[in-house]
Every structure is written in C-alpha cells, then in structure tokens.
JSON list of C-alpha atoms in Angstrom, two decimals:
[
{"chain": "A", "resi": 244, "resn": "UNK", "atom": "CA", "xyz": [-69.69, -142.88, 50.51]},
{"chain": "A", "resi": 245, "resn": "UNK", "atom": "CA", "xyz": [-67.64, -139.68, 50.34]},
{"chain": "A", "resi": 246, "resn": "UNK", "atom": "CA", "xyz": [-64.18, -140.28, 51.76]},
{"chain": "A", "resi": 247, "resn": "UNK", "atom": "CA", "xyz": [-63.09, -136.66, 52.21]},
{"chain": "A", "resi": 248, "resn": "UNK", "atom": "CA", "xyz": [-65.92, -134.16, 52.24]},
{"chain": "A", "resi": 249, "resn": "UNK", "atom": "CA", "xyz": [-65.72, -130.39, 52.38]},
{"chain": "A", "resi": 250, "resn": "UNK", "atom": "CA", "xyz": [-68.42, -127.84, 52.96]},
{"chain": "A", "resi": 251, "resn": "UNK", "atom": "CA", "xyz": [-69.43, -125.55, 51.46]},
{"chain": "A", "resi": 252, "resn": "UNK", "atom": "CA", "xyz": [-68.62, -126.27, 47.82]},
{"chain": "A", "resi": 253, "resn": "UNK", "atom": "CA", "xyz": [-68.92, -122.60, 46.89]},
{"chain": "A", "resi": 254, "resn": "UNK", "atom": "CA", "xyz": [-68.40, -119.54, 49.08]},
{"chain": "A", "resi": 255, "resn": "UNK", "atom": "CA", "xyz": [-68.92, -115.99, 47.87]},
{"chain": "A", "resi": 256, "resn": "UNK", "atom": "CA", "xyz": [-68.26, -113.22, 50.35]},
{"chain": "A", "resi": 257, "resn": "UNK", "atom": "CA", "xyz": [-67.09, -109.64, 50.67]},
{"chain": "A", "resi": 258, "resn": "UNK", "atom": "CA", "xyz": [-63.72, -108.32, 51.71]},
{"chain": "A", "resi": 259, "resn": "UNK", "atom": "CA", "xyz": [-63.28, -108.04, 55.45]},
{"chain": "A", "resi": 260, "resn": "UNK", "atom": "CA", "xyz": [-65.67, -110.85, 56.32]},
{"chain": "A", "resi": 261, "resn": "UNK", "atom": "CA", "xyz": [-64.77, -113.97, 58.32]},
{"chain": "A", "resi": 262, "resn": "UNK", "atom": "CA", "xyz": [-65.62, -117.41, 56.94]},
{"chain": "A", "resi": 263, "resn": "UNK", "atom": "CA", "xyz": [-65.05, -121.07, 57.73]},
{"chain": "A", "resi": 264, "resn": "UNK", "atom": "CA", "xyz": [-64.62, -124.19, 55.62]},
{"chain": "A", "resi": 265, "resn": "UNK", "atom": "CA", "xyz": [-65.22, -127.60, 57.13]},
{"chain": "A", "resi": 266, "resn": "UNK", "atom": "CA", "xyz": [-63.56, -130.89, 56.27]},
{"chain": "A", "resi": 267, "resn": "UNK", "atom": "CA", "xyz": [-64.28, -134.43, 57.41]},
{"chain": "A", "resi": 268, "resn": "UNK", "atom": "CA", "xyz": [-62.74, -137.74, 56.40]},
{"chain": "A", "resi": 269, "resn": "UNK", "atom": "CA", "xyz": [-64.14, -141.21, 57.09]},
{"chain": "A", "resi": 270, "resn": "UNK", "atom": "CA", "xyz": [-61.05, -143.15, 56.02]},
{"chain": "A", "resi": 271, "resn": "UNK", "atom": "CA", "xyz": [-59.56, -143.56, 59.49]},
{"chain": "A", "resi": 272, "resn": "UNK", "atom": "CA", "xyz": [-56.55, -141.46, 58.49]},
{"chain": "A", "resi": 273, "resn": "UNK", "atom": "CA", "xyz": [-54.43, -139.68, 61.06]},
{"chain": "A", "resi": 274, "resn": "UNK", "atom": "CA", "xyz": [-53.00, -136.89, 58.90]},
{"chain": "A", "resi": 275, "resn": "UNK", "atom": "CA", "xyz": [-54.95, -134.07, 57.28]},
{"chain": "A", "resi": 276, "resn": "UNK", "atom": "CA", "xyz": [-54.00, -131.14, 55.09]},
{"chain": "A", "resi": 277, "resn": "UNK", "atom": "CA", "xyz": [-55.21, -127.89, 53.59]},
{"chain": "A", "resi": 278, "resn": "UNK", "atom": "CA", "xyz": [-54.08, -126.89, 50.11]},
{"chain": "A", "resi": 279, "resn": "UNK", "atom": "CA", "xyz": [-54.77, -123.72, 48.11]},
{"chain": "A", "resi": 280, "resn": "UNK", "atom": "CA", "xyz": [-55.04, -123.84, 44.32]},
{"chain": "A", "resi": 281, "resn": "UNK", "atom": "CA", "xyz": [-54.80, -120.52, 42.52]},
{"chain": "A", "resi": 282, "resn": "UNK", "atom": "CA", "xyz": [-56.18, -119.56, 39.13]},
{"chain": "A", "resi": 283, "resn": "UNK", "atom": "CA", "xyz": [-53.05, -120.88, 37.41]},
{"chain": "A", "resi": 284, "resn": "UNK", "atom": "CA", "xyz": [-53.63, -124.32, 38.90]},
{"chain": "A", "resi": 285, "resn": "UNK", "atom": "CA", "xyz": [-50.62, -124.06, 41.20]},
{"chain": "A", "resi": 286, "resn": "UNK", "atom": "CA", "xyz": [-51.38, -126.21, 44.23]},
{"chain": "A", "resi": 287, "resn": "UNK", "atom": "CA", "xyz": [-49.74, -125.02, 47.42]},
{"chain": "A", "resi": 288, "resn": "UNK", "atom": "CA", "xyz": [-49.78, -126.69, 50.82]},
{"chain": "A", "resi": 289, "resn": "UNK", "atom": "CA", "xyz": [-50.95, -124.52, 53.68]},
{"chain": "A", "resi": 290, "resn": "UNK", "atom": "CA", "xyz": [-51.18, -126.76, 56.74]},
{"chain": "A", "resi": 291, "resn": "UNK", "atom": "CA", "xyz": [-50.60, -130.33, 57.78]},
{"chain": "A", "resi": 292, "resn": "UNK", "atom": "CA", "xyz": [-51.95, -131.96, 60.94]},
{"chain": "A", "resi": 293, "resn": "UNK", "atom": "CA", "xyz": [-51.07, -135.32, 62.42]},
{"chain": "A", "resi": 294, "resn": "UNK", "atom": "CA", "xyz": [-53.25, -136.71, 65.22]},
{"chain": "A", "resi": 295, "resn": "UNK", "atom": "CA", "xyz": [-54.75, -133.26, 65.78]},
{"chain": "A", "resi": 296, "resn": "UNK", "atom": "CA", "xyz": [-51.36, -131.60, 66.11]},
{"chain": "A", "resi": 297, "resn": "UNK", "atom": "CA", "xyz": [-50.07, -128.94, 63.71]},
{"chain": "A", "resi": 298, "resn": "UNK", "atom": "CA", "xyz": [-47.03, -130.27, 61.86]},
{"chain": "A", "resi": 299, "resn": "UNK", "atom": "CA", "xyz": [-46.66, -127.98, 58.86]},
{"chain": "A", "resi": 300, "resn": "UNK", "atom": "CA", "xyz": [-47.50, -124.28, 58.55]},
{"chain": "A", "resi": 301, "resn": "UNK", "atom": "CA", "xyz": [-46.25, -123.03, 55.24]},
{"chain": "A", "resi": 302, "resn": "UNK", "atom": "CA", "xyz": [-45.87, -119.32, 56.01]},
{"chain": "A", "resi": 303, "resn": "UNK", "atom": "CA", "xyz": [-49.58, -118.76, 55.81]},
{"chain": "A", "resi": 304, "resn": "UNK", "atom": "CA", "xyz": [-50.86, -115.39, 57.13]},
{"chain": "A", "resi": 305, "resn": "UNK", "atom": "CA", "xyz": [-52.21, -115.72, 60.64]},
{"chain": "A", "resi": 306, "resn": "UNK", "atom": "CA", "xyz": [-55.63, -114.66, 59.33]},
{"chain": "A", "resi": 307, "resn": "UNK", "atom": "CA", "xyz": [-55.88, -118.35, 58.47]},
{"chain": "A", "resi": 308, "resn": "UNK", "atom": "CA", "xyz": [-56.47, -120.52, 61.51]},
{"chain": "A", "resi": 309, "resn": "UNK", "atom": "CA", "xyz": [-56.92, -124.27, 61.16]},
{"chain": "A", "resi": 310, "resn": "UNK", "atom": "CA", "xyz": [-58.58, -126.31, 63.88]},
{"chain": "A", "resi": 311, "resn": "UNK", "atom": "CA", "xyz": [-58.63, -130.05, 64.30]},
{"chain": "A", "resi": 312, "resn": "UNK", "atom": "CA", "xyz": [-61.17, -131.10, 66.97]},
{"chain": "A", "resi": 313, "resn": "UNK", "atom": "CA", "xyz": [-60.40, -134.76, 66.29]},
{"chain": "A", "resi": 314, "resn": "UNK", "atom": "CA", "xyz": [-58.47, -136.88, 63.80]},
{"chain": "A", "resi": 315, "resn": "UNK", "atom": "CA", "xyz": [-61.40, -137.00, 61.37]},
{"chain": "A", "resi": 316, "resn": "UNK", "atom": "CA", "xyz": [-61.94, -133.25, 61.12]},
{"chain": "A", "resi": 317, "resn": "UNK", "atom": "CA", "xyz": [-59.86, -130.29, 60.02]},
{"chain": "A", "resi": 318, "resn": "UNK", "atom": "CA", "xyz": [-61.59, -126.95, 59.67]},
{"chain": "A", "resi": 319, "resn": "UNK", "atom": "CA", "xyz": [-60.20, -123.73, 58.24]},
{"chain": "A", "resi": 320, "resn": "UNK", "atom": "CA", "xyz": [-61.25, -120.34, 59.52]},
{"chain": "A", "resi": 321, "resn": "UNK", "atom": "CA", "xyz": [-60.28, -117.21, 57.63]},
{"chain": "A", "resi": 322, "resn": "UNK", "atom": "CA", "xyz": [-60.49, -113.75, 59.18]},
{"chain": "A", "resi": 323, "resn": "UNK", "atom": "CA", "xyz": [-60.65, -110.42, 57.38]},
{"chain": "A", "resi": 324, "resn": "UNK", "atom": "CA", "xyz": [-60.88, -111.90, 53.93]},
{"chain": "A", "resi": 325, "resn": "UNK", "atom": "CA", "xyz": [-58.90, -110.25, 51.13]},
{"chain": "A", "resi": 326, "resn": "UNK", "atom": "CA", "xyz": [-59.28, -110.34, 47.35]},
{"chain": "A", "resi": 327, "resn": "UNK", "atom": "CA", "xyz": [-56.12, -112.44, 47.08]},
{"chain": "A", "resi": 328, "resn": "UNK", "atom": "CA", "xyz": [-57.72, -115.18, 49.16]},
{"chain": "A", "resi": 329, "resn": "UNK", "atom": "CA", "xyz": [-59.94, -116.06, 46.20]},
{"chain": "A", "resi": 330, "resn": "UNK", "atom": "CA", "xyz": [-58.96, -119.60, 45.20]},
{"chain": "A", "resi": 331, "resn": "UNK", "atom": "CA", "xyz": [-60.04, -123.19, 45.49]},
{"chain": "A", "resi": 332, "resn": "UNK", "atom": "CA", "xyz": [-59.21, -124.72, 48.87]},
{"chain": "A", "resi": 333, "resn": "UNK", "atom": "CA", "xyz": [-58.70, -128.46, 49.08]},
{"chain": "A", "resi": 334, "resn": "UNK", "atom": "CA", "xyz": [-58.71, -130.65, 52.14]},
{"chain": "A", "resi": 335, "resn": "UNK", "atom": "CA", "xyz": [-56.82, -133.95, 52.00]},
{"chain": "A", "resi": 336, "resn": "UNK", "atom": "CA", "xyz": [-55.93, -136.83, 54.29]},
{"chain": "A", "resi": 337, "resn": "UNK", "atom": "CA", "xyz": [-53.45, -139.69, 54.46]},
{"chain": "A", "resi": 338, "resn": "UNK", "atom": "CA", "xyz": [-52.53, -142.57, 56.73]},
{"chain": "A", "resi": 339, "resn": "UNK", "atom": "CA", "xyz": [-49.22, -141.40, 58.08]},
{"chain": "A", "resi": 340, "resn": "UNK", "atom": "CA", "xyz": [-46.72, -139.37, 56.15]},
{"chain": "A", "resi": 341, "resn": "UNK", "atom": "CA", "xyz": [-46.39, -139.29, 52.33]},
{"chain": "A", "resi": 342, "resn": "UNK", "atom": "CA", "xyz": [-42.72, -140.06, 52.98]},
{"chain": "A", "resi": 343, "resn": "UNK", "atom": "CA", "xyz": [-43.76, -143.53, 54.04]},
{"chain": "A", "resi": 344, "resn": "UNK", "atom": "CA", "xyz": [-45.59, -144.29, 50.82]},
{"chain": "A", "resi": 345, "resn": "UNK", "atom": "CA", "xyz": [-48.98, -142.99, 51.90]},
{"chain": "A", "resi": 346, "resn": "UNK", "atom": "CA", "xyz": [-50.96, -141.36, 49.09]},
{"chain": "A", "resi": 347, "resn": "UNK", "atom": "CA", "xyz": [-53.22, -138.39, 49.74]},
{"chain": "A", "resi": 348, "resn": "UNK", "atom": "CA", "xyz": [-56.99, -138.49, 49.38]},
{"chain": "A", "resi": 349, "resn": "UNK", "atom": "CA", "xyz": [-58.48, -135.14, 48.37]},
{"chain": "A", "resi": 350, "resn": "UNK", "atom": "CA", "xyz": [-61.88, -133.59, 48.81]},
{"chain": "A", "resi": 351, "resn": "UNK", "atom": "CA", "xyz": [-63.57, -131.89, 45.86]},
{"chain": "A", "resi": 352, "resn": "UNK", "atom": "CA", "xyz": [-62.62, -128.41, 46.95]},
{"chain": "A", "resi": 353, "resn": "UNK", "atom": "CA", "xyz": [-64.28, -125.21, 48.13]},
{"chain": "A", "resi": 354, "resn": "UNK", "atom": "CA", "xyz": [-64.27, -122.38, 45.62]},
{"chain": "A", "resi": 355, "resn": "UNK", "atom": "CA", "xyz": [-63.89, -119.14, 47.57]},
{"chain": "A", "resi": 356, "resn": "UNK", "atom": "CA", "xyz": [-64.64, -115.88, 45.81]},
{"chain": "A", "resi": 357, "resn": "UNK", "atom": "CA", "xyz": [-63.95, -112.63, 47.64]},
{"chain": "A", "resi": 358, "resn": "UNK", "atom": "CA", "xyz": [-65.53, -109.51, 46.14]},
{"chain": "B", "resi": 172, "resn": "UNK", "atom": "CA", "xyz": [-38.69, -126.26, 47.79]},
{"chain": "B", "resi": 173, "resn": "UNK", "atom": "CA", "xyz": [-40.84, -127.62, 45.03]},
{"chain": "B", "resi": 174, "resn": "UNK", "atom": "CA", "xyz": [-40.98, -131.38, 44.91]},
{"chain": "B", "resi": 175, "resn": "UNK", "atom": "CA", "xyz": [-42.84, -131.69, 41.64]},
{"chain": "B", "resi": 176, "resn": "UNK", "atom": "CA", "xyz": [-42.67, -129.72, 38.42]},
{"chain": "B", "resi": 177, "resn": "UNK", "atom": "CA", "xyz": [-44.52, -131.08, 35.42]},
{"chain": "B", "resi": 178, "resn": "UNK", "atom": "CA", "xyz": [-43.65, -130.68, 31.76]},
{"chain": "B", "resi": 179, "resn": "UNK", "atom": "CA", "xyz": [-45.13, -129.88, 29.28]},
{"chain": "B", "resi": 180, "resn": "UNK", "atom": "CA", "xyz": [-47.70, -127.48, 30.71]},
{"chain": "B", "resi": 181, "resn": "UNK", "atom": "CA", "xyz": [-50.22, -128.59, 28.08]},
{"chain": "B", "resi": 182, "resn": "UNK", "atom": "CA", "xyz": [-50.51, -131.58, 25.77]},
{"chain": "B", "resi": 183, "resn": "UNK", "atom": "CA", "xyz": [-53.16, -132.24, 23.13]},
{"chain": "B", "resi": 184, "resn": "UNK", "atom": "CA", "xyz": [-53.44, -135.62, 21.40]},
{"chain": "B", "resi": 185, "resn": "UNK", "atom": "CA", "xyz": [-55.93, -137.76, 19.50]},
{"chain": "B", "resi": 186, "resn": "UNK", "atom": "CA", "xyz": [-57.77, -140.63, 21.09]},
{"chain": "B", "resi": 187, "resn": "UNK", "atom": "CA", "xyz": [-55.76, -143.83, 20.82]},
{"chain": "B", "resi": 188, "resn": "UNK", "atom": "CA", "xyz": [-52.38, -142.08, 20.91]},
{"chain": "B", "resi": 189, "resn": "UNK", "atom": "CA", "xyz": [-49.96, -142.33, 23.80]},
{"chain": "B", "resi": 190, "resn": "UNK", "atom": "CA", "xyz": [-49.33, -139.39, 26.13]},
{"chain": "B", "resi": 191, "resn": "UNK", "atom": "CA", "xyz": [-46.06, -138.81, 27.95]},
{"chain": "B", "resi": 192, "resn": "UNK", "atom": "CA", "xyz": [-45.64, -136.32, 30.77]},
{"chain": "B", "resi": 193, "resn": "UNK", "atom": "CA", "xyz": [-42.45, -135.50, 32.64]},
{"chain": "B", "resi": 194, "resn": "UNK", "atom": "CA", "xyz": [-41.73, -134.50, 36.18]},
{"chain": "B", "resi": 195, "resn": "UNK", "atom": "CA", "xyz": [-38.66, -133.05, 37.85]},
{"chain": "B", "resi": 196, "resn": "UNK", "atom": "CA", "xyz": [-37.97, -132.61, 41.52]},
{"chain": "B", "resi": 197, "resn": "UNK", "atom": "CA", "xyz": [-35.24, -130.99, 43.56]},
{"chain": "B", "resi": 198, "resn": "UNK", "atom": "CA", "xyz": [-34.34, -132.92, 46.69]},
{"chain": "B", "resi": 199, "resn": "UNK", "atom": "CA", "xyz": [-34.08, -136.57, 47.69]},
{"chain": "B", "resi": 200, "resn": "UNK", "atom": "CA", "xyz": [-37.37, -138.39, 47.91]},
{"chain": "B", "resi": 201, "resn": "UNK", "atom": "CA", "xyz": [-38.64, -141.65, 49.31]},
{"chain": "B", "resi": 202, "resn": "UNK", "atom": "CA", "xyz": [-41.27, -142.02, 46.61]},
{"chain": "B", "resi": 203, "resn": "UNK", "atom": "CA", "xyz": [-42.78, -140.20, 43.64]},
{"chain": "B", "resi": 204, "resn": "UNK", "atom": "CA", "xyz": [-46.54, -139.94, 43.29]},
{"chain": "B", "resi": 205, "resn": "UNK", "atom": "CA", "xyz": [-48.72, -139.06, 40.32]},
{"chain": "B", "resi": 206, "resn": "UNK", "atom": "CA", "xyz": [-52.21, -137.62, 40.61]},
{"chain": "B", "resi": 207, "resn": "UNK", "atom": "CA", "xyz": [-55.00, -136.70, 38.19]},
{"chain": "B", "resi": 208, "resn": "UNK", "atom": "CA", "xyz": [-57.37, -133.76, 38.56]},
{"chain": "B", "resi": 209, "resn": "UNK", "atom": "CA", "xyz": [-60.54, -133.57, 36.52]},
{"chain": "B", "resi": 210, "resn": "UNK", "atom": "CA", "xyz": [-62.07, -130.14, 36.04]},
{"chain": "B", "resi": 211, "resn": "UNK", "atom": "CA", "xyz": [-63.80, -128.95, 39.20]},
{"chain": "B", "resi": 212, "resn": "UNK", "atom": "CA", "xyz": [-62.66, -131.90, 41.29]},
{"chain": "B", "resi": 213, "resn": "UNK", "atom": "CA", "xyz": [-59.94, -132.79, 43.77]},
{"chain": "B", "resi": 214, "resn": "UNK", "atom": "CA", "xyz": [-56.77, -134.70, 42.95]},
{"chain": "B", "resi": 215, "resn": "UNK", "atom": "CA", "xyz": [-57.01, -138.46, 42.63]},
{"chain": "B", "resi": 216, "resn": "UNK", "atom": "CA", "xyz": [-54.01, -140.66, 43.35]},
{"chain": "B", "resi": 217, "resn": "UNK", "atom": "CA", "xyz": [-52.92, -142.69, 40.31]},
{"chain": "B", "resi": 218, "resn": "UNK", "atom": "CA", "xyz": [-49.67, -144.42, 41.10]},
{"chain": "B", "resi": 219, "resn": "UNK", "atom": "CA", "xyz": [-46.75, -144.37, 43.52]},
{"chain": "B", "resi": 220, "resn": "UNK", "atom": "CA", "xyz": [-43.21, -145.43, 42.66]},
{"chain": "B", "resi": 221, "resn": "UNK", "atom": "CA", "xyz": [-40.65, -145.94, 45.40]},
{"chain": "B", "resi": 222, "resn": "UNK", "atom": "CA", "xyz": [-37.16, -144.54, 45.17]},
{"chain": "B", "resi": 223, "resn": "UNK", "atom": "CA", "xyz": [-35.64, -148.02, 44.75]},
{"chain": "B", "resi": 224, "resn": "UNK", "atom": "CA", "xyz": [-37.92, -148.81, 41.80]},
{"chain": "B", "resi": 225, "resn": "UNK", "atom": "CA", "xyz": [-37.20, -147.79, 38.21]},
{"chain": "B", "resi": 226, "resn": "UNK", "atom": "CA", "xyz": [-40.45, -148.63, 36.51]},
{"chain": "B", "resi": 227, "resn": "UNK", "atom": "CA", "xyz": [-43.99, -149.43, 37.51]},
{"chain": "B", "resi": 228, "resn": "UNK", "atom": "CA", "xyz": [-47.15, -150.33, 35.61]},
{"chain": "B", "resi": 229, "resn": "UNK", "atom": "CA", "xyz": [-50.81, -149.98, 36.46]},
{"chain": "B", "resi": 230, "resn": "UNK", "atom": "CA", "xyz": [-53.30, -150.73, 33.68]},
{"chain": "B", "resi": 231, "resn": "UNK", "atom": "CA", "xyz": [-52.59, -148.25, 30.88]},
{"chain": "B", "resi": 232, "resn": "UNK", "atom": "CA", "xyz": [-50.19, -146.27, 33.06]},
{"chain": "B", "resi": 233, "resn": "UNK", "atom": "CA", "xyz": [-46.43, -146.68, 33.05]},
{"chain": "B", "resi": 234, "resn": "UNK", "atom": "CA", "xyz": [-44.23, -144.66, 35.37]},
{"chain": "B", "resi": 235, "resn": "UNK", "atom": "CA", "xyz": [-40.46, -144.45, 35.32]},
{"chain": "B", "resi": 236, "resn": "UNK", "atom": "CA", "xyz": [-38.17, -142.94, 37.91]},
{"chain": "B", "resi": 237, "resn": "UNK", "atom": "CA", "xyz": [-34.58, -141.81, 37.47]},
{"chain": "B", "resi": 238, "resn": "UNK", "atom": "CA", "xyz": [-33.26, -140.72, 40.85]},
{"chain": "B", "resi": 239, "resn": "UNK", "atom": "CA", "xyz": [-29.88, -139.72, 39.40]},
{"chain": "B", "resi": 240, "resn": "UNK", "atom": "CA", "xyz": [-31.61, -137.14, 37.19]},
{"chain": "B", "resi": 241, "resn": "UNK", "atom": "CA", "xyz": [-34.33, -136.41, 39.76]},
{"chain": "B", "resi": 242, "resn": "UNK", "atom": "CA", "xyz": [-36.97, -137.01, 37.13]},
{"chain": "B", "resi": 243, "resn": "UNK", "atom": "CA", "xyz": [-39.98, -139.18, 36.42]},
{"chain": "B", "resi": 244, "resn": "UNK", "atom": "CA", "xyz": [-42.26, -139.77, 33.48]},
{"chain": "B", "resi": 245, "resn": "UNK", "atom": "CA", "xyz": [-45.87, -140.89, 33.19]},
{"chain": "B", "resi": 246, "resn": "UNK", "atom": "CA", "xyz": [-46.97, -142.67, 30.04]},
{"chain": "B", "resi": 247, "resn": "UNK", "atom": "CA", "xyz": [-50.65, -143.19, 29.30]},
{"chain": "B", "resi": 248, "resn": "UNK", "atom": "CA", "xyz": [-51.13, -145.68, 26.50]},
{"chain": "B", "resi": 249, "resn": "UNK", "atom": "CA", "xyz": [-54.09, -145.86, 24.13]},
{"chain": "B", "resi": 250, "resn": "UNK", "atom": "CA", "xyz": [-55.53, -142.64, 25.50]},
{"chain": "B", "resi": 251, "resn": "UNK", "atom": "CA", "xyz": [-59.26, -142.04, 25.80]},
{"chain": "B", "resi": 252, "resn": "UNK", "atom": "CA", "xyz": [-61.33, -138.86, 25.89]},
{"chain": "B", "resi": 253, "resn": "UNK", "atom": "CA", "xyz": [-61.97, -139.62, 29.57]},
{"chain": "B", "resi": 254, "resn": "UNK", "atom": "CA", "xyz": [-58.22, -139.23, 30.26]},
{"chain": "B", "resi": 255, "resn": "UNK", "atom": "CA", "xyz": [-58.62, -135.48, 29.67]},
{"chain": "B", "resi": 256, "resn": "UNK", "atom": "CA", "xyz": [-57.47, -133.92, 32.94]},
{"chain": "B", "resi": 257, "resn": "UNK", "atom": "CA", "xyz": [-54.54, -132.22, 34.65]},
{"chain": "B", "resi": 258, "resn": "UNK", "atom": "CA", "xyz": [-51.77, -134.49, 35.88]},
{"chain": "B", "resi": 259, "resn": "UNK", "atom": "CA", "xyz": [-49.56, -133.65, 38.86]},
{"chain": "B", "resi": 260, "resn": "UNK", "atom": "CA", "xyz": [-46.49, -135.27, 40.36]},
{"chain": "B", "resi": 261, "resn": "UNK", "atom": "CA", "xyz": [-44.89, -134.90, 43.75]},
{"chain": "B", "resi": 262, "resn": "UNK", "atom": "CA", "xyz": [-42.09, -136.39, 45.80]},
{"chain": "B", "resi": 263, "resn": "UNK", "atom": "CA", "xyz": [-43.20, -137.93, 49.09]},
{"chain": "B", "resi": 264, "resn": "UNK", "atom": "CA", "xyz": [-41.61, -136.12, 52.01]},
{"chain": "B", "resi": 265, "resn": "UNK", "atom": "CA", "xyz": [-42.31, -135.49, 55.66]},
{"chain": "B", "resi": 266, "resn": "UNK", "atom": "CA", "xyz": [-45.96, -134.66, 56.27]},
{"chain": "B", "resi": 267, "resn": "UNK", "atom": "CA", "xyz": [-46.50, -132.93, 52.94]},
{"chain": "B", "resi": 268, "resn": "UNK", "atom": "CA", "xyz": [-46.58, -133.27, 49.21]},
{"chain": "B", "resi": 269, "resn": "UNK", "atom": "CA", "xyz": [-45.75, -130.22, 47.15]},
{"chain": "B", "resi": 270, "resn": "UNK", "atom": "CA", "xyz": [-47.00, -129.94, 43.60]},
{"chain": "B", "resi": 271, "resn": "UNK", "atom": "CA", "xyz": [-46.38, -127.85, 40.49]},
{"chain": "B", "resi": 272, "resn": "UNK", "atom": "CA", "xyz": [-48.95, -126.50, 38.06]},
{"chain": "B", "resi": 273, "resn": "UNK", "atom": "CA", "xyz": [-49.55, -129.85, 36.42]},
{"chain": "B", "resi": 274, "resn": "UNK", "atom": "CA", "xyz": [-49.76, -130.94, 32.79]},
{"chain": "B", "resi": 275, "resn": "UNK", "atom": "CA", "xyz": [-53.12, -130.31, 31.17]},
{"chain": "B", "resi": 276, "resn": "UNK", "atom": "CA", "xyz": [-53.81, -133.27, 28.90]},
{"chain": "B", "resi": 277, "resn": "UNK", "atom": "CA", "xyz": [-56.54, -132.96, 26.28]},
{"chain": "B", "resi": 278, "resn": "UNK", "atom": "CA", "xyz": [-57.54, -136.09, 24.42]},
{"chain": "B", "resi": 279, "resn": "UNK", "atom": "CA", "xyz": [-59.57, -135.29, 21.33]},
{"chain": "B", "resi": 280, "resn": "UNK", "atom": "CA", "xyz": [-62.16, -137.85, 20.18]}
]
C-alpha cells in the first residue's frame, strides 16, 4: 500500500517541452508539498497546499504550475522546460502543519532529465 | 531562511560503531525533525523532538535538542550496513519544512 505515490518515476524530455508529474496520497492528509532535490542533494521546497489551497510558493518560476483537484492529489505541470529543471522532484504530505508536530511523508521521487 | 543544516557532510564508520550527526537552524522552531533518505528513494521520517524536550530516544536513535544554541544532534548506536543513507534535519514551521544537503553516512561492513 503506497502512501504517497508519484508518476512517472523517470521523465526524459527535450528543452522547450511541457510535462506533468502526478502525485496522490492515501493517508487522509490535508497538506501536500512539492520539493526539488538538485544534484548536490539540496532539498528545496517549491509549493505547499492545504485543503486544495496554495499556502507556500517559494519564488518558483511561473513555468511551474501546481494543481490540487482534491486533498488527495497535487500535480505539477512544467511549461517550456529548461536544462536547469533537471532534478528529482518529490511530493510529500502531512496532516496539518509541520509546526504542529506533523511529520512529512514523501513519495519516491520523479527524476526529470531535460536534454 | 534555512531551518536545517547538517554537519558533517559525510561520515564513514565501521559496522558496530556509533554515528553522530549535527544540525543547526536559524530561527525559533516548534519542533525539530530528522529524516533518512536511502539512495533513489524519498525521505523517511525518523524522529521528532519538541522544543520543550531536551532528549528523545527511539530504538537505536538518540536525539538531543539545545534551543539556546539552535542545534540538535542525532546519534545512531551500534550502526549497521543498512543505516547507510543520507540524514536530514529540519525545524517544523508553518506549512513547510526546509532542509539542508544532509549528512551522507556510510557504514562499512
């Protein structure tokens, strides 16, 4: 039973293309996140949603557009892909805010390679 | 602002030895969380220590928190080859956890 699942696991595409990554959680959580991990392992938050509403947008280029159709899903669409977008993208979820002692549950990541 | 910076960046030990990793953060937190990441996988939550706690244990893990120094440490006792992974810390704040680059722990058999 996968708690947080992302698809696809690998994504190889050319510069300028548009691609989407899907995320679903079956934990009943109300908060979901997208993180980007670069080649140096630095893990950076991109977006945070609570009950389908955008809460955090960490100065991410507007080529990245998250969408949360319901509390269990948070998808990430990327327009006009650039070489610098190559990274591993992680989806995560939590019950409420981390501030209130809620740990995050992560998916296994989507490795995006832009050529 | 970064709410989790791990030190050292890399640590290599022999099986059976203890491993200690440190974490520093910048602003006030309500809790400090430690995560493990195995190669090619997502982060897995290990332990959470609240700001009013000084020490917490979970199996072979021991976490300390010093809010006056804005620092935490994670001790793994009697390490095993399966403990080989990257370890990340972060301070719990509103709707996000921010992480550093982690400590890469290698446990040699």
